[in-house]
Coordinates of C-alpha atoms in Angstrom, one line a residue:
M1 CA 145.9 262.9 53.1
S2 CA 143.4 260.1 54.3
A3 CA 144.5 256.7 56.1
S4 CA 143.8 253.4 54.0
P5 CA 140.5 251.7 55.1
A6 CA 140.6 248.9 57.9
A7 CA 142.0 245.3 57.1
L8 CA 140.6 243.2 58.8
T9 CA 142.4 239.6 58.6
W10 CA 140.2 236.6 61.3
S11 CA 142.1 233.4 62.8
T12 CA 141.3 229.7 63.1
P13 CA 138.5 229.2 65.5
T14 CA 140.0 228.0 68.9
R15 CA 137.3 224.9 69.5
E16 CA 136.4 223.9 73.8
A17 CA 134.2 221.8 74.8
T18 CA 130.0 222.4 76.7
D19 CA 128.4 220.2 78.9
K20 CA 126.6 219.9 75.5
R21 CA 128.1 217.9 72.6
W22 CA 125.4 220.1 69.8
C23 CA 126.8 223.1 71.7
E24 CA 131.1 224.6 71.6
K25 CA 132.9 227.3 72.6
V26 CA 134.6 229.2 70.1
T27 CA 137.2 231.1 69.5
V28 CA 138.6 233.7 67.6
A29 CA 141.8 236.1 67.0
F30 CA 141.8 240.0 64.8
H31 CA 143.5 241.4 63.3
N32 CA 142.8 244.8 62.1
S33 CA 145.9 246.3 59.5
G34 CA 143.8 249.2 57.9
G35 CA 144.0 252.9 59.0
T36 CA 141.0 253.7 60.5
A37 CA 139.2 251.0 63.0
V38 CA 136.3 248.7 62.2
R39 CA 133.6 250.0 63.8
S40 CA 130.2 247.3 63.7
G41 CA 130.6 244.2 61.7
T42 CA 129.8 240.6 61.6
I43 CA 130.8 237.2 61.7
T44 CA 129.1 234.1 60.0
L45 CA 130.1 230.5 61.5
G46 CA 129.2 227.9 60.1
T47 CA 129.0 224.9 62.5
H48 CA 129.7 221.1 60.6
I49 CA 127.5 217.9 62.0
I50 CA 130.3 215.1 61.7
D51 CA 129.4 211.8 62.1
L52 CA 131.4 209.0 64.1
L53 CA 133.1 208.6 60.3
G54 CA 134.3 212.1 60.1
I55 CA 131.2 212.3 57.2
D56 CA 130.0 216.6 57.2
W57 CA 126.3 216.0 56.9
S58 CA 125.0 219.2 57.7
T59 CA 126.1 223.1 57.8
V60 CA 124.4 225.7 60.5
R61 CA 124.9 229.3 59.7
S62 CA 125.3 231.8 62.8
T63 CA 125.8 235.6 62.4
E64 CA 127.9 237.3 66.0
P65 CA 128.8 240.5 65.8
L66 CA 132.5 241.3 65.9
P67 CA 134.2 242.6 69.6
V68 CA 134.2 246.8 67.8
P69 CA 135.9 248.9 68.3
I70 CA 138.8 247.5 66.7
A71 CA 141.5 250.3 66.3
P72 CA 143.5 250.4 63.1
G73 CA 147.3 248.7 63.9
S74 CA 145.6 245.3 66.6
R75 CA 144.6 242.7 67.8
T76 CA 141.7 241.1 70.1
S77 CA 139.4 238.5 69.8
G78 CA 135.9 237.7 70.1
T79 CA 134.0 234.7 72.5
W80 CA 131.1 232.4 71.6
T81 CA 128.9 230.1 72.6
V82 CA 128.1 228.2 69.4
C83 CA 124.7 225.6 69.6
V84 CA 122.6 224.2 66.9
D85 CA 119.2 222.3 67.5
D86 CA 120.1 219.0 69.9
W87 CA 118.4 216.8 67.4
R88 CA 120.6 217.3 64.4
V89 CA 123.6 216.3 66.9
P90 CA 122.6 212.4 67.5
L91 CA 124.4 210.3 69.6
G92 CA 127.6 209.4 68.3
M93 CA 128.1 213.0 65.8
H94 CA 129.6 216.5 66.8
I95 CA 129.8 219.2 66.0
E96 CA 133.1 221.2 64.7
T97 CA 132.8 225.3 64.3
R98 CA 134.3 227.1 60.8
V99 CA 134.6 231.3 60.3
E100 CA 133.4 231.2 57.4
T101 CA 133.4 234.8 57.1
A102 CA 133.7 238.3 58.9
D103 CA 131.4 242.2 57.4
W104 CA 132.9 245.0 58.1
S105 CA 133.0 248.8 58.0

């Protein structure tokens, strides 16, 4: 009998400001509830550019490697510093990074 495939879930990112308004440190927790390890993969992050009134003006996507391997039944987290071009975030605006998707094998 073979083990069930990897089944990865992830948390809402924990965001931490940096000294540049166009960058933030993003931490995401992962849980593999499947029967085999996650050996490779990527996470796609969407960094939203938000104005003073809360209007979402644009989203810049970036892809980062997953913190692999993630053993069956285990939890781990990954932290990345995510930046957009400084000209995209004028004074008074800020960024908010969210997880869009993850792909793994």
